Amino acid sequence: DAGITQSPRYKITETGRQVTLMCHQTWSHSYMFWYRQDLGHGLRLIYYSAAADITDKGEVPDGYVVSRSKTENFPLTLESATRSQTSVYFCASSDATVMNTEAFFGQGTRLTVV
Amino acid sequence: AQSVTQPDIHITVSEGASLELRCNYSYGATPYLFWYVQSPGQGLQLLLKYFSGDTLVQGIKGFEAEFKRSQSSFNLRKPSVHWSDAAEYFCAVGDGNQFYFGTGTSLTVIP
């Protein structure tokens, strides 16, 4: 199906483990984003990517790593998960060829670090 | 720096009543503004957007929003709320291909 998909939808992991959240989009949008959603904070940008092999930090990048070897994929890795990284993570994409277009969101991944 | 403020953390309305959700932004140039809705366990869905032109914009699900430059506001309205409108609502400002979100307003609809 066309769109933006995240996997897994739910994940429980232990403190100190590495975990990767996947994001795949079928539109060939150049921009992709990772946000985390926490009560009282709304959506905060973790990392974004303007194109394949181009990534940049957002507001809260510490403890996270991203890569973008292909336009359609933008995985987010927690190198050593901490309880403070328990959150709902959203991947989004936008089309740079359309001036000031909106962001399109995936369904989210609920991550619990125990 | 760009920022978005949603002053109301939570709003409760009766079904059939009118609704207004507030959004104020801080942005140095012409803002590009969005309202998203998030149903429980779902991603964010675009309700409407403003880029230029008519300051009253219509969106999906019967929502509308009015851009007021003098007040730096972009409030969301609906004349008659349905129980299915219960959700989290986010206002956002766009800056090229960056997006800045408010902290959201949670809407409860009473039968």
GROMACS .gro file of C-alpha atoms in nm:
model
  225
    1ASP     CA    1   0.000   0.000   0.000
    2ALA     CA    2   0.114   0.351  -0.071
    3GLY     CA    3   0.199   0.581   0.216
    4ILE     CA    4   0.428   0.588   0.512
    5THR     CA    5   0.457   0.286   0.737
    6GLN     CA    6   0.634   0.234   1.065
    7SER     CA    7   0.739  -0.090   1.226
    8PRO     CA    8   0.700  -0.224   1.477
    9ARG     CA    9   0.383  -0.059   1.610
   10TYR     CA   10   0.467  -0.162   1.965
   11LYS     CA   11   0.800  -0.251   2.122
   12ILE     CA   12   0.914  -0.331   2.472
   13THR     CA   13   1.286  -0.337   2.532
   14GLU     CA   14   1.523  -0.341   2.826
   15THR     CA   15   1.746  -0.061   2.942
   16GLY     CA   16   2.079  -0.068   2.764
   17ARG     CA   17   1.964  -0.261   2.460
   18GLN     CA   18   1.988  -0.132   2.108
   19VAL     CA   19   1.660  -0.096   1.924
   20THR     CA   20   1.579   0.019   1.573
   21LEU     CA   21   1.252   0.168   1.461
   22MET     CA   22   1.178   0.143   1.093
   23CYS     CA   23   1.013   0.392   0.863
   24HIS     CA   24   0.930   0.338   0.497
   25GLN     CA   25   0.755   0.571   0.253
   26THR     CA   26   0.639   0.500  -0.100
   27TRP     CA   27   0.601   0.857  -0.227
   28SER     CA   28   0.971   0.928  -0.288
   29HIS     CA   29   0.944   1.236  -0.069
   30SER     CA   30   1.284   1.389  -0.018
   31TYR     CA   31   1.231   1.502   0.341
   32MET     CA   32   1.178   1.262   0.628
   33PHE     CA   33   1.149   1.328   0.999
   34TRP     CA   34   1.147   1.151   1.331
   35TYR     CA   35   0.945   1.298   1.617
   36ARG     CA   36   0.877   1.179   1.966
   37GLN     CA   37   0.549   1.253   2.137
   38ASP     CA   38   0.535   1.292   2.513
   39LEU     CA   39   0.260   1.424   2.735
   40GLY     CA   40   0.301   1.795   2.789
   41HIS     CA   41   0.564   1.829   2.518
   42GLY     CA   42   0.369   1.765   2.203
   43LEU     CA   43   0.586   1.659   1.913
   44ARG     CA   44   0.959   1.716   1.934
   45LEU     CA   45   1.188   1.670   1.639
   46ILE     CA   46   1.466   1.416   1.689
   47TYR     CA   47   1.632   1.405   1.347
   48TYR     CA   48   1.542   1.490   0.993
   49SER     CA   49   1.678   1.416   0.649
   50ALA     CA   50   1.662   1.633   0.339
   51ALA     CA   51   1.766   1.352   0.102
   52ALA     CA   52   1.947   1.021   0.096
   53ASP     CA   53   2.274   1.045   0.288
   54ILE     CA   54   2.183   1.388   0.430
   55THR     CA   55   2.069   1.397   0.790
   56ASP     CA   56   2.062   1.663   1.058
   57LYS     CA   57   1.983   1.696   1.425
   58GLY     CA   58   1.657   1.827   1.555
   59GLU     CA   59   1.560   1.947   1.899
   60VAL     CA   60   1.626   1.626   2.098
   61PRO     CA   61   1.887   1.411   1.917
   62ASP     CA   62   2.088   1.277   2.212
   63GLY     CA   63   2.083   0.900   2.238
   64TYR     CA   64   1.955   0.849   1.884
   65VAL     CA   65   2.119   0.764   1.555
   66VAL     CA   66   1.969   0.781   1.206
   67SER     CA   67   2.074   0.679   0.860
   68ARG     CA   68   1.927   0.720   0.517
   69SER     CA   69   2.094   0.511   0.252
   70LYS     CA   70   1.779   0.499   0.040
   71THR     CA   71   1.522   0.771  -0.017
   72GLU     CA   72   1.235   0.553   0.101
   73ASN     CA   73   1.378   0.436   0.434
   74PHE     CA   74   1.473   0.632   0.743
   75PRO     CA   75   1.546   0.406   1.041
   76LEU     CA   76   1.591   0.543   1.391
   77THR     CA   77   1.824   0.360   1.629
   78LEU     CA   78   1.844   0.392   2.003
   79GLU     CA   79   2.199   0.279   2.069
   80SER     CA   80   2.150   0.208   2.440
   81ALA     CA   81   1.789   0.254   2.539
   82THR     CA   82   1.703   0.442   2.857
   83ARG     CA   83   1.374   0.472   3.041
   84SER     CA   84   1.352   0.836   2.940
   85GLN     CA   85   1.322   0.720   2.582
   86THR     CA   86   0.990   0.557   2.654
   87SER     CA   87   0.765   0.744   2.416
   88VAL     CA   88   0.557   0.730   2.101
   89TYR     CA   89   0.771   0.782   1.794
   90PHE     CA   90   0.636   0.921   1.469
   91CYS     CA   91   0.798   0.919   1.132
   92ALA     CA   92   0.687   1.177   0.874
   93SER     CA   93   0.773   1.281   0.522
   94SER     CA   94   0.718   1.583   0.301
   95ASP     CA   95   0.764   1.661  -0.066
   96ALA     CA   96   1.033   1.925  -0.120
   97THR     CA   97   0.913   1.982  -0.477
   98VAL     CA   98   0.592   2.137  -0.342
   99MET     CA   99   0.644   2.469  -0.167
  100ASN     CA  100   0.545   2.455   0.197
  101THR     CA  101   0.351   2.134   0.171
  102GLU     CA  102   0.240   1.951   0.479
  103ALA     CA  103   0.407   1.663   0.657
  104PHE     CA  104   0.256   1.317   0.620
  105PHE     CA  105   0.272   1.095   0.926
  106GLY     CA  106   0.302   0.727   0.994
  107GLN     CA  107   0.090   0.547   1.254
  108GLY     CA  108   0.356   0.569   1.522
  109THR     CA  109   0.560   0.323   1.727
  110ARG     CA  110   0.494   0.298   2.097
  111LEU     CA  111   0.824   0.214   2.265
  112THR     CA  112   0.850   0.112   2.628
  113VAL     CA  113   1.191   0.082   2.791
  114VAL     CA  114   1.188  -0.123   3.112
  115ALA     CA  115   1.270   3.143   1.650
  116GLN     CA  116   0.954   2.978   1.535
  117SER     CA  117   0.714   2.857   1.800
  118VAL     CA  118   0.354   2.757   1.841
  119THR     CA  119   0.143   2.793   2.153
  120GLN     CA  120  -0.179   2.611   2.221
  121PRO     CA  121  -0.302   2.764   2.547
  122ASP     CA  122  -0.568   2.502   2.619
  123ILE     CA  123  -0.436   2.163   2.725
  124HIS     CA  124  -0.781   2.010   2.748
  125ILE     CA  125  -1.129   2.118   2.639
  126THR     CA  126  -1.463   1.952   2.705
  127VAL     CA  127  -1.768   2.032   2.494
  128SER     CA  128  -2.114   1.886   2.457
  129GLU     CA  129  -2.210   1.713   2.138
  130GLY     CA  130  -2.373   1.965   1.905
  131ALA     CA  131  -2.202   2.262   2.066
  132SER     CA  132  -1.961   2.487   1.882
  133LEU     CA  133  -1.586   2.452   1.923
  134GLU     CA  134  -1.290   2.685   1.905
  135LEU     CA  135  -0.933   2.570   1.964
  136ARG     CA  136  -0.673   2.841   2.004
  137CYS     CA  137  -0.335   2.860   1.839
  138ASN     CA  138  -0.080   3.139   1.853
  139TYR     CA  139   0.244   3.137   1.661
  140SER     CA  140   0.570   3.322   1.653
  141TYR     CA  141   0.728   3.351   1.313
  142GLY     CA  142   0.934   3.620   1.144
  143ALA     CA  143   0.793   3.596   0.794
  144THR     CA  144   0.465   3.493   0.632
  145PRO     CA  145   0.360   3.184   0.823
  146TYR     CA  146   0.249   2.860   0.674
  147LEU     CA  147   0.004   2.712   0.920
  148PHE     CA  148  -0.150   2.372   0.973
  149TRP     CA  149  -0.398   2.196   1.196
  150TYR     CA  150  -0.365   1.823   1.249
  151VAL     CA  151  -0.589   1.579   1.434
  152GLN     CA  152  -0.474   1.266   1.612
  153SER     CA  153  -0.727   1.001   1.706
  154PRO     CA  154  -0.629   0.760   1.984
  155GLY     CA  155  -0.355   0.522   1.874
  156GLN     CA  156  -0.328   0.683   1.533
  157GLY     CA  157  -0.092   0.910   1.347
  158LEU     CA  158  -0.157   1.273   1.268
  159GLN     CA  159  -0.401   1.362   0.992
  160LEU     CA  160  -0.407   1.701   0.825
  161LEU     CA  161  -0.730   1.893   0.885
  162LEU     CA  162  -0.645   2.210   0.695
  163LYS     CA  163  -0.364   2.443   0.599
  164TYR     CA  164  -0.307   2.810   0.528
  165PHE     CA  165  -0.044   2.943   0.293
  166SER     CA  166  -0.184   3.270   0.158
  167GLY     CA  167  -0.497   3.435   0.027
  168ASP     CA  168  -0.834   3.406   0.200
  169THR     CA  169  -0.774   3.412   0.573
  170LEU     CA  170  -1.064   3.175   0.641
  171VAL     CA  171  -0.976   2.826   0.529
  172GLN     CA  172  -1.198   2.524   0.512
  173GLY     CA  173  -1.083   2.178   0.599
  174ILE     CA  174  -1.206   1.826   0.625
  175LYS     CA  175  -1.470   1.702   0.868
  176GLY     CA  176  -1.644   2.041   0.879
  177PHE     CA  177  -1.354   2.228   1.039
  178GLU     CA  178  -1.241   2.576   0.949
  179ALA     CA  179  -0.967   2.806   1.073
  180GLU     CA  180  -0.909   3.178   1.055
  181PHE     CA  181  -0.568   3.337   1.016
  182LYS     CA  182  -0.535   3.670   1.197
  183ARG     CA  183  -0.197   3.827   1.135
  184SER     CA  184  -0.254   4.111   1.384
  185GLN     CA  185  -0.311   3.859   1.662
  186SER     CA  186  -0.061   3.597   1.540
  187SER     CA  187  -0.341   3.346   1.569
  188PHE     CA  188  -0.481   3.058   1.369
  189ASN     CA  189  -0.780   2.931   1.565
  190LEU     CA  190  -0.968   2.619   1.466
  191ARG     CA  191  -1.347   2.617   1.473
  192LYS     CA  192  -1.637   2.385   1.417
  193PRO     CA  193  -2.001   2.494   1.445
  194SER     CA  194  -2.136   2.164   1.576
  195VAL     CA  195  -1.915   1.902   1.736
  196HIS     CA  196  -1.975   1.531   1.687
  197TRP     CA  197  -1.874   1.259   1.932
  198SER     CA  198  -1.624   1.133   1.674
  199ASP     CA  199  -1.434   1.464   1.698
  200ALA     CA  200  -1.290   1.360   2.034
  201ALA     CA  201  -0.917   1.356   1.967
  202GLU     CA  202  -0.592   1.545   2.013
  203TYR     CA  203  -0.547   1.853   1.796
  204PHE     CA  204  -0.214   2.001   1.698
  205CYS     CA  205  -0.137   2.336   1.545
  206ALA     CA  206   0.186   2.367   1.347
  207VAL     CA  207   0.384   2.629   1.159
  208GLY     CA  208   0.592   2.540   0.856
  209ASP     CA  209   0.922   2.693   0.763
  210GLY     CA  210   1.023   2.557   0.425
  211ASN     CA  211   1.042   2.189   0.501
  212GLN     CA  212   1.057   2.219   0.877
  213PHE     CA  213   0.753   2.193   1.101
  214TYR     CA  214   0.706   2.326   1.451
  215PHE     CA  215   0.422   2.186   1.656
  216GLY     CA  216   0.227   2.309   1.955
  217THR     CA  217   0.182   2.087   2.257
  218GLY     CA  218  -0.168   1.991   2.153
  219THR     CA  219  -0.523   2.031   2.284
  220SER     CA  220  -0.715   1.726   2.394
  221LEU     CA  221  -1.085   1.742   2.311
  222THR     CA  222  -1.347   1.548   2.504
  223VAL     CA  223  -1.703   1.540   2.371
  224ILE     CA  224  -1.987   1.482   2.617
  225PRO     CA  225  -2.303   1.313   2.484
   0.00000   0.00000   0.00000
